[in-house]
PDB file of C-alpha atoms in Angstrom:
ATOM      1  CA  MET X 179      18.835 -36.333  -0.791  1.00 47.00           C
ATOM      2  CA  ASN X 180      19.919 -34.370   2.317  1.00 47.00           C
ATOM      3  CA  LEU X 181      16.787 -34.562   4.519  1.00 43.00           C
ATOM      4  CA  THR X 182      18.407 -32.636   7.365  1.00 46.00           C
ATOM      5  CA  ALA X 183      19.188 -29.689   5.116  1.00 47.00           C
ATOM      6  CA  GLY X 184      15.671 -29.831   3.708  1.00 46.00           C
ATOM      7  CA  ARG X 185      14.091 -29.679   7.172  1.00 44.00           C
ATOM      8  CA  ARG X 186      16.433 -26.854   8.158  1.00 45.00           C
ATOM      9  CA  GLY X 187      15.379 -24.864   5.065  1.00 44.00           C
ATOM     10  CA  ALA X 188      11.702 -25.449   5.794  1.00 43.00           C
ATOM     11  CA  ARG X 189      12.106 -24.216   9.389  1.00 43.00           C
ATOM     12  CA  ALA X 190      13.922 -21.126   8.137  1.00 42.00           C
ATOM     13  CA  ALA X 191      11.091 -20.347   5.747  1.00 42.00           C
ATOM     14  CA  ARG X 192       8.494 -20.708   8.513  1.00 41.00           C
ATOM     15  CA  ALA X 193      10.534 -18.572  10.873  1.00 41.00           C
ATOM     16  CA  ASP X 194      10.535 -15.871   8.213  1.00 41.00           C
ATOM     17  CA  GLY X 195       6.755 -15.764   8.350  1.00 41.00           C
ATOM     18  CA  ARG X 196       6.152 -17.389   4.980  1.00 41.00           C
ATOM     19  CA  ARG X 197       4.122 -20.497   4.356  1.00 39.00           C
ATOM     20  CA  ASP X 198       5.804 -23.502   2.776  1.00 41.00           C
ATOM     21  CA  ASP X 199       2.691 -24.698   0.945  1.00 42.00           C
ATOM     22  CA  ALA X 200       1.101 -23.521  -2.289  1.00 40.00           C
ATOM     23  CA  GLY X 201      -1.681 -21.755  -0.399  1.00 42.00           C
ATOM     24  CA  GLY X 202       0.458 -18.787   0.604  1.00 42.00           C
ATOM     25  CA  GLY X 203      -0.258 -15.269  -0.586  1.00 43.00           C
ATOM     26  CA  ALA X 204       2.057 -12.832  -2.349  1.00 41.00           C
ATOM     27  CA  GLY X 205       5.642 -13.686  -1.506  1.00 43.00           C
ATOM     28  CA  ALA X 206       4.802 -17.284  -0.504  1.00 40.00           C
ATOM     29  CA  VAL X 207       7.490 -19.951  -0.744  1.00 38.00           C
ATOM     30  CA  VAL X 208       6.403 -22.889  -2.892  1.00 38.00           C
ATOM     31  CA  GLU X 209       8.079 -26.250  -3.507  1.00 42.00           C
ATOM     32  CA  THR X 210      10.385 -24.837  -6.145  1.00 43.00           C
ATOM     33  CA  GLY X 211      11.552 -22.079  -3.808  1.00 49.00           C
ATOM     34  CA  ALA X 212      10.077 -19.421  -6.144  1.00 49.00           C
ATOM     35  CA  ARG X 213       8.096 -16.532  -4.695  1.00 53.00           C
ATOM     36  CA  MET X 214       4.768 -15.366  -6.043  1.00 46.00           C
ATOM     37  CA  PRO X 215       5.049 -11.935  -7.704  1.00 47.00           C
ATOM     38  CA  VAL X 216       3.885  -9.005  -5.605  1.00 51.00           C
ATOM     39  CA  LEU X 217       1.722  -6.194  -6.900  1.00 43.00           C
ATOM     40  CA  PRO X 218       3.574  -3.061  -8.044  1.00 56.00           C
ATOM     41  CA  PRO X 219       3.405   0.013  -5.821  1.00 60.00           C
ATOM     42  CA  ASP X 220       0.611   2.517  -6.353  1.00 66.00           C
ATOM     43  CA  HIS X 221       1.461   4.637  -9.391  1.00 77.00           C
ATOM     44  CA  THR X 222      -1.363   7.156  -8.960  1.00 83.00           C
ATOM     45  CA  GLN X 223       0.697  10.311  -8.455  1.00 85.00           C
ATOM     46  CA  ALA X 224       3.305   9.336 -11.047  1.00 85.00           C
ATOM     47  CA  ILE X 225       0.562   8.714 -13.613  1.00 88.00           C
ATOM     48  CA  LEU X 226      -1.097  12.030 -12.756  1.00 91.00           C
ATOM     49  CA  GLU X 227       2.191  13.877 -13.263  1.00 90.00           C
ATOM     50  CA  THR X 228       2.647  12.234 -16.658  1.00 91.00           C
ATOM     51  CA  THR X 229      -0.974  13.011 -17.560  1.00 94.00           C
ATOM     52  CA  LYS X 230      -0.453  16.696 -16.815  1.00 95.00           C
ATOM     53  CA  GLU X 231       2.802  16.799 -18.784  1.00 94.00           C
ATOM     54  CA  ILE X 232       1.296  15.186 -21.888  1.00 95.00           C
ATOM     55  CA  ALA X 233      -1.900  17.258 -21.709  1.00 97.00           C
ATOM     56  CA  ALA X 234       0.182  20.444 -21.621  1.00 96.00           C
ATOM     57  CA  LEU X 235       2.029  19.325 -24.755  1.00 96.00           C
ATOM     58  CA  LEU X 236      -1.183  18.309 -26.527  1.00 96.00           C
ATOM     59  CA  LYS X 237      -2.658  21.743 -25.845  1.00 96.00           C
ATOM     60  CA  THR X 238       0.226  23.359 -27.734  1.00 95.00           C
ATOM     61  CA  SER X 239      -0.354  21.093 -30.757  1.00 94.00           C
ATOM     62  CA  GLY X 240      -3.629  22.782 -31.656  1.00 94.00           C
ATOM     63  CA  CYS X 241      -5.220  19.366 -32.200  1.00 97.00           C
ATOM     64  CA  PRO X 242      -8.379  18.415 -30.298  1.00 97.00           C
ATOM     65  CA  PHE X 243      -7.958  15.658 -27.729  1.00 98.00           C
ATOM     66  CA  ALA X 244      -9.526  14.315 -24.559  1.00 98.00           C
ATOM     67  CA  LEU X 245      -8.509  12.297 -21.551  1.00 97.00           C
ATOM     68  CA  VAL X 246     -10.113   8.842 -21.386  1.00 95.00           C
ATOM     69  CA  GLY X 247      -9.837   5.623 -19.390  1.00 91.00           C
ATOM     70  CA  SER X 248      -9.174   5.315 -15.667  1.00 87.00           C
ATOM     71  CA  VAL X 249      -7.643   8.775 -15.314  1.00 92.00           C
ATOM     72  CA  ALA X 250     -10.807  10.256 -16.850  1.00 94.00           C
ATOM     73  CA  ALA X 251     -12.841   8.414 -14.215  1.00 92.00           C
ATOM     74  CA  TYR X 252     -10.485   9.852 -11.584  1.00 91.00           C
ATOM     75  CA  ALA X 253     -11.125  13.351 -12.982  1.00 93.00           C
ATOM     76  CA  TYR X 254     -14.850  12.814 -12.364  1.00 95.00           C
ATOM     77  CA  GLY X 255     -14.170  11.974  -8.732  1.00 92.00           C
ATOM     78  CA  ILE X 256     -14.303   8.182  -8.986  1.00 88.00           C
ATOM     79  CA  PRO X 257     -11.955   6.599  -6.381  1.00 81.00           C
ATOM     80  CA  VAL X 258     -10.028   4.444  -8.847  1.00 77.00           C
ATOM     81  CA  ARG X 259      -6.477   3.245  -8.306  1.00 77.00           C
ATOM     82  CA  LEU X 260      -4.209   4.236 -11.185  1.00 79.00           C
ATOM     83  CA  GLN X 261      -1.793   1.412 -11.923  1.00 73.00           C
ATOM     84  CA  HIS X 262      -1.104   1.037 -15.628  1.00 75.00           C
ATOM     85  CA  ASP X 263      -1.050   4.078 -17.921  1.00 85.00           C
ATOM     86  CA  THR X 264      -2.771   7.269 -18.988  1.00 92.00           C
ATOM     87  CA  ASP X 265      -4.958   7.363 -22.096  1.00 93.00           C
ATOM     88  CA  PHE X 266      -5.805  10.175 -24.503  1.00 98.00           C
ATOM     89  CA  VAL X 267      -8.037  10.088 -27.566  1.00 97.00           C
ATOM     90  CA  LEU X 268      -7.401  12.090 -30.711  1.00 96.00           C
ATOM     91  CA  ARG X 269      -8.322  11.924 -34.375  1.00 97.00           C
ATOM     92  CA  ARG X 270      -6.262   9.685 -36.604  1.00 95.00           C
ATOM     93  CA  GLU X 271      -5.501  12.577 -38.949  1.00 96.00           C
ATOM     94  CA  ASP X 272      -3.778  14.421 -36.103  1.00 96.00           C
ATOM     95  CA  ALA X 273      -1.510  11.535 -35.125  1.00 93.00           C
ATOM     96  CA  ASP X 274       1.555  12.639 -37.092  1.00 93.00           C
ATOM     97  CA  THR X 275       1.377  16.198 -35.757  1.00 95.00           C
ATOM     98  CA  VAL X 276       1.041  15.023 -32.179  1.00 95.00           C
ATOM     99  CA  THR X 277       3.729  12.332 -32.283  1.00 94.00           C
ATOM    100  CA  GLU X 278       6.224  14.672 -33.962  1.00 95.00           C
ATOM    101  CA  LEU X 279       5.629  17.235 -31.208  1.00 96.00           C
ATOM    102  CA  LEU X 280       6.083  14.638 -28.475  1.00 95.00           C
ATOM    103  CA  ARG X 281       9.341  13.425 -30.000  1.00 95.00           C
ATOM    104  CA  GLU X 282      10.628  17.015 -30.185  1.00 95.00           C
ATOM    105  CA  LYS X 283       9.914  17.403 -26.465  1.00 94.00           C
ATOM    106  CA  GLY X 284      11.823  14.252 -25.561  1.00 94.00           C
ATOM    107  CA  VAL X 285       8.907  11.867 -25.133  1.00 95.00           C
ATOM    108  CA  LEU X 286       9.659   8.338 -26.313  1.00 94.00           C
ATOM    109  CA  VAL X 287       7.116   7.383 -29.003  1.00 94.00           C
ATOM    110  CA  ILE X 288       6.592   3.733 -29.956  1.00 89.00           C
ATOM    111  CA  ASP X 289       4.684   2.497 -32.984  1.00 82.00           C
ATOM    112  CA  PRO X 290       2.948  -0.709 -31.844  1.00 82.00           C
ATOM    113  CA  PRO X 291       1.659  -3.406 -34.219  1.00 82.00           C
ATOM    114  CA  GLU X 292      -1.913  -2.273 -33.510  1.00 83.00           C
ATOM    115  CA  ASP X 293      -3.195   0.313 -35.979  1.00 85.00           C
ATOM    116  CA  TRP X 294      -5.598   2.055 -33.587  1.00 88.00           C
ATOM    117  CA  LEU X 295      -3.156   3.732 -31.222  1.00 91.00           C
ATOM    118  CA  VAL X 296       0.368   4.999 -30.660  1.00 94.00           C
ATOM    119  CA  LYS X 297       2.220   4.274 -27.438  1.00 94.00           C
ATOM    120  CA  ALA X 298       4.582   6.639 -25.666  1.00 94.00           C
ATOM    121  CA  ARG X 299       6.578   6.732 -22.445  1.00 92.00           C
ATOM    122  CA  SER X 300       7.569   9.604 -20.202  1.00 90.00           C
ATOM    123  CA  GLY X 301       8.719   9.804 -16.602  1.00 81.00           C
ATOM    124  CA  GLY X 302       8.706   6.014 -16.431  1.00 83.00           C
ATOM    125  CA  GLU X 303       4.964   5.857 -17.172  1.00 89.00           C
ATOM    126  CA  GLU X 304       3.108   4.566 -20.223  1.00 90.00           C
ATOM    127  CA  ILE X 305       0.895   6.742 -22.433  1.00 95.00           C
ATOM    128  CA  ASP X 306      -1.653   5.556 -25.003  1.00 94.00           C
ATOM    129  CA  LEU X 307      -2.726   7.912 -27.799  1.00 96.00           C
ATOM    130  CA  ILE X 308      -5.892   6.287 -29.117  1.00 95.00           C
ATOM    131  CA  PHE X 309      -7.576   6.846 -32.498  1.00 94.00           C
ATOM    132  CA  SER X 310     -10.279   4.195 -32.125  1.00 92.00           C
ATOM    133  CA  LEU X 311     -12.298   3.228 -29.037  1.00 90.00           C
ATOM    134  CA  ALA X 312     -13.396  -0.425 -29.176  1.00 82.00           C
ATOM    135  CA  GLY X 313     -13.376  -0.348 -32.964  1.00 84.00           C
ATOM    136  CA  ARG X 314     -15.113   3.024 -33.271  1.00 89.00           C
ATOM    137  CA  PRO X 315     -13.032   5.877 -34.708  1.00 94.00           C
ATOM    138  CA  VAL X 316     -12.492   8.953 -32.562  1.00 96.00           C
ATOM    139  CA  THR X 317     -14.484  11.766 -34.174  1.00 96.00           C
ATOM    140  CA  THR X 318     -14.575  15.540 -33.924  1.00 97.00           C
ATOM    141  CA  GLU X 319     -18.062  15.243 -32.430  1.00 97.00           C
ATOM    142  CA  LEU X 320     -16.846  12.991 -29.618  1.00 96.00           C
ATOM    143  CA  LEU X 321     -14.029  15.400 -28.785  1.00 97.00           C
ATOM    144  CA  GLU X 322     -16.382  18.388 -28.861  1.00 97.00           C
ATOM    145  CA  ARG X 323     -18.540  16.724 -26.199  1.00 97.00           C
ATOM    146  CA  ALA X 324     -15.575  16.579 -23.807  1.00 97.00           C
ATOM    147  CA  TRP X 325     -15.708  18.619 -20.602  1.00 96.00           C
ATOM    148  CA  THR X 326     -12.819  20.640 -19.249  1.00 96.00           C
ATOM    149  CA  LEU X 327     -12.056  19.437 -15.739  1.00 96.00           C
ATOM    150  CA  PRO X 328      -9.144  19.816 -13.312  1.00 94.00           C
ATOM    151  CA  VAL X 329      -6.866  16.809 -13.130  1.00 93.00           C
ATOM    152  CA  ASP X 330      -4.632  17.259 -10.093  1.00 90.00           C
ATOM    153  CA  SER X 331      -5.029  21.078 -10.523  1.00 89.00           C
ATOM    154  CA  VAL X 332      -4.391  21.162 -14.302  1.00 94.00           C
ATOM    155  CA  HIS X 333      -7.458  21.724 -16.490  1.00 96.00           C
ATOM    156  CA  MET X 334      -7.828  19.564 -19.587  1.00 97.00           C
ATOM    157  CA  PRO X 335     -10.603  18.107 -21.792  1.00 98.00           C
ATOM    158  CA  VAL X 336     -12.046  14.893 -20.375  1.00 97.00           C
ATOM    159  CA  ILE X 337     -14.291  12.561 -22.346  1.00 97.00           C
ATOM    160  CA  ASP X 338     -18.005  13.054 -21.665  1.00 97.00           C
ATOM    161  CA  PRO X 339     -19.366  10.652 -18.977  1.00 97.00           C
ATOM    162  CA  THR X 340     -21.795   9.015 -21.397  1.00 97.00           C
ATOM    163  CA  ASP X 341     -19.037   8.459 -23.950  1.00 97.00           C
ATOM    164  CA  LEU X 342     -16.796   7.133 -21.184  1.00 96.00           C
ATOM    165  CA  MET X 343     -19.375   4.516 -20.192  1.00 96.00           C
ATOM    166  CA  ILE X 344     -19.995   3.559 -23.825  1.00 96.00           C
ATOM    167  CA  SER X 345     -16.263   3.113 -24.447  1.00 93.00           C
ATOM    168  CA  ARG X 346     -15.882   0.932 -21.356  1.00 92.00           C
ATOM    169  CA  LEU X 347     -18.918  -1.230 -22.164  1.00 95.00           C
ATOM    170  CA  THR X 348     -18.074  -1.747 -25.834  1.00 93.00           C
ATOM    171  CA  ALA X 349     -14.607  -2.932 -24.800  1.00 89.00           C
ATOM    172  CA  LEU X 350     -16.042  -5.816 -22.756  1.00 89.00           C
ATOM    173  CA  SER X 351     -15.668  -9.270 -24.245  1.00 83.00           C
ATOM    174  CA  GLU X 352     -15.599 -12.939 -23.246  1.00 80.00           C
ATOM    175  CA  HIS X 353     -11.864 -12.567 -22.665  1.00 80.00           C
ATOM    176  CA  HIS X 354     -12.066  -9.302 -20.705  1.00 79.00           C
ATOM    177  CA  CYS X 355     -15.189  -8.775 -18.639  1.00 79.00           C
ATOM    178  CA  ASP X 356     -14.343  -7.223 -15.275  1.00 83.00           C
ATOM    179  CA  PHE X 357     -17.636  -5.947 -13.882  1.00 89.00           C
ATOM    180  CA  GLY X 358     -15.988  -5.392 -10.515  1.00 82.00           C
ATOM    181  CA  ALA X 359     -13.740  -2.630 -11.856  1.00 86.00           C
ATOM    182  CA  LEU X 360     -16.544  -1.043 -13.867  1.00 90.00           C
ATOM    183  CA  LEU X 361     -19.226  -1.008 -11.164  1.00 92.00           C
ATOM    184  CA  PRO X 362     -17.780   1.858  -9.057  1.00 92.00           C
ATOM    185  CA  VAL X 363     -17.361   3.913 -12.233  1.00 94.00           C
ATOM    186  CA  ALA X 364     -21.022   3.405 -13.135  1.00 95.00           C
ATOM    187  CA  ARG X 365     -22.118   4.218  -9.569  1.00 94.00           C
ATOM    188  CA  GLY X 366     -20.071   7.406  -9.493  1.00 94.00           C
ATOM    189  CA  LEU X 367     -21.233   8.625 -12.905  1.00 95.00           C
ATOM    190  CA  ARG X 368     -24.832   7.437 -12.828  1.00 93.00           C
ATOM    191  CA  GLU X 369     -26.473  10.883 -12.544  1.00 94.00           C
ATOM    192  CA  ARG X 370     -24.233  12.319 -15.260  1.00 95.00           C
ATOM    193  CA  VAL X 371     -24.768   9.626 -17.883  1.00 96.00           C
ATOM    194  CA  THR X 372     -27.518   9.492 -20.497  1.00 96.00           C
ATOM    195  CA  TRP X 373     -28.260   5.810 -20.029  1.00 96.00           C
ATOM    196  CA  GLU X 374     -30.695   5.595 -22.942  1.00 95.00           C
ATOM    197  CA  ARG X 375     -27.889   6.615 -25.312  1.00 96.00           C
ATOM    198  CA  VAL X 376     -25.639   4.041 -23.656  1.00 96.00           C
ATOM    199  CA  ARG X 377     -28.276   1.369 -24.330  1.00 96.00           C
ATOM    200  CA  GLU X 378     -28.696   2.483 -27.936  1.00 96.00           C
ATOM    201  CA  GLU X 379     -24.988   2.479 -28.717  1.00 95.00           C
ATOM    202  CA  THR X 380     -24.299  -0.853 -27.001  1.00 95.00           C
ATOM    203  CA  GLU X 381     -27.355  -2.660 -28.387  1.00 94.00           C
ATOM    204  CA  GLY X 382     -26.551  -6.203 -29.434  1.00 93.00           C
ATOM    205  CA  LEU X 383     -23.494  -6.503 -27.175  1.00 93.00           C
ATOM    206  CA  PRO X 384     -24.245  -9.270 -24.646  1.00 94.00           C
ATOM    207  CA  MET X 385     -21.654  -8.231 -22.045  1.00 95.00           C
ATOM    208  CA  ALA X 386     -22.885  -4.636 -22.074  1.00 95.00           C
ATOM    209  CA  ALA X 387     -26.506  -5.807 -21.814  1.00 95.00           C
ATOM    210  CA  ALA X 388     -25.625  -8.021 -18.841  1.00 95.00           C
ATOM    211  CA  PHE X 389     -23.867  -5.161 -17.060  1.00 96.00           C
ATOM    212  CA  LEU X 390     -26.752  -2.752 -17.638  1.00 96.00           C
ATOM    213  CA  TYR X 391     -29.178  -5.364 -16.310  1.00 95.00           C
ATOM    214  CA  LEU X 392     -26.967  -5.744 -13.237  1.00 95.00           C
ATOM    215  CA  LEU X 393     -27.105  -1.972 -12.702  1.00 96.00           C
ATOM    216  CA  GLU X 394     -30.912  -2.133 -12.837  1.00 96.00           C
ATOM    217  CA  LEU X 395     -31.029  -4.953 -10.270  1.00 95.00           C
ATOM    218  CA  LEU X 396     -28.765  -2.946  -7.958  1.00 95.00           C
ATOM    219  CA  ASP X 397     -30.944   0.185  -8.395  1.00 95.00           C
ATOM    220  CA  VAL X 398     -27.991   2.079  -9.785  1.00 95.00           C
ATOM    221  CA  ILE X 399     -29.957   3.055 -12.902  1.00 95.00           C
ATOM    222  CA  PRO X 400     -33.674   2.989 -13.739  1.00 92.00           C
ATOM    223  CA  PRO X 401     -35.054   0.374 -16.119  1.00 90.00           C
ATOM    224  CA  ALA X 402     -34.980   1.123 -19.833  1.00 84.00           C
ATOM    225  CA  GLY X 403     -37.533   3.764 -20.791  1.00 73.00           C
ATOM    226  CA  ALA X 404     -38.075   4.987 -17.218  1.00 71.00           C
ATOM    227  CA  ALA X 405     -38.047   8.672 -16.351  1.00 56.00           C
ATOM    228  CA  GLY X 406     -34.900  10.102 -14.824  1.00 50.00           C
ATOM    229  CA  ALA X 407     -32.510   8.083 -16.978  1.00 51.00           C
ATOM    230  CA  GLY X 408     -30.462  11.091 -18.021  1.00 54.00           C
ATOM    231  CA  PRO X 409     -28.149  13.611 -16.333  1.00 53.00           C
ATOM    232  CA  ALA X 410     -29.393  16.706 -14.598  1.00 46.00           C
ATOM    233  CA  PRO X 411     -29.203  19.989 -16.580  1.00 42.00           C
ATOM    234  CA  GLY X 412     -25.795  21.588 -16.378  1.00 46.00           C
ATOM    235  CA  GLU X 413     -24.063  18.380 -15.272  1.00 50.00           C
ATOM    236  CA  PRO X 414     -21.410  16.661 -17.416  1.00 48.00           C
ATOM    237  CA  GLY X 415     -23.303  14.593 -19.950  1.00 47.00           C
ATOM    238  CA  ALA X 416     -26.176  17.061 -20.341  1.00 47.00           C
ATOM    239  CA  ALA X 417     -26.761  18.764 -23.684  1.00 42.00           C
ATOM    240  CA  PRO X 418     -24.325  21.666 -24.280  1.00 42.00           C
ATOM    241  CA  GLY X 419     -25.707  25.045 -23.325  1.00 37.00           C
ATOM    242  CA  GLN X 420     -28.134  23.823 -20.690  1.00 35.00           C
ATOM    243  CA  PRO X 421     -27.956  25.985 -17.543  1.00 34.00           C
ATOM    244  CA  ARG X 422     -26.967  24.719 -14.122  1.00 31.00           C
ATOM    245  CA  PRO X 423     -29.797  24.321 -11.598  1.00 32.00           C
ATOM    246  CA  ASP X 424     -28.429  27.359  -9.719  1.00 33.00           C
ATOM    247  CA  GLY X 425     -28.739  29.516 -12.837  1.00 33.00           C
ATOM    248  CA  GLY X 426     -25.021  29.608 -13.610  1.00 32.00           C
ATOM    249  CA  GLY X 427     -23.469  28.794 -16.945  1.00 33.00           C
ATOM    250  CA  GLY X 428     -22.370  25.366 -18.110  1.00 35.00           C
ATOM    251  CA  PRO X 429     -19.007  23.870 -17.216  1.00 44.00           C
ATOM    252  CA  GLU X 430     -15.881  25.292 -18.757  1.00 47.00           C
ATOM    253  CA  ARG X 431     -14.980  23.766 -22.103  1.00 41.00           C
TER     254      ARG X 431
END
């Protein structure tokens, strides 16, 4: 073994500002010489552009749909970082109509092995067209509860805040239980969510129960059965047709 060459290589690595032990961060040099993978750049604007493009196409299909997932949280003003994809929900019976339209417009459509969604790709970004949220089919009623909100200046239907929280909580499991990512969403939506309905629809799910208990301990939401557990009239999540506190009409649908 050439010890001189080895010492020279170690000095070069240190001179480059990288650690030569396994405790280094992203880009650290380890014994094998491999570098730890770095996080991808922020895709927020690229994902928003793709979201607007696909929403415009879905509007022309005549099929009901709604934005869901992290981009939906973004539409409600939650400061989330968009890194992975954009998600839309639609009814299973509309899938063929929608996918045929996307293909005609040059969007790459992929049929995954899962039977609850179709994947697509446009502008280098991933798109999920979802028919079932955490095992629950997307229904006309769920889509009718959606609110029309601007997403980077383009208006589109966005899943109701209560339905958004239910979909996020029912997706939690022993293998995927990131409370850290969900907590800012709950904080940002807390006055627009009907928490009693969230409790009812997530009853019996231990991860959801643990997260709701955490929200109570942090004074984000009131305890079960307490007054003030629902959204204010006229806010997203309130019953359709309720007036705003200032006397104006409900949000655009």
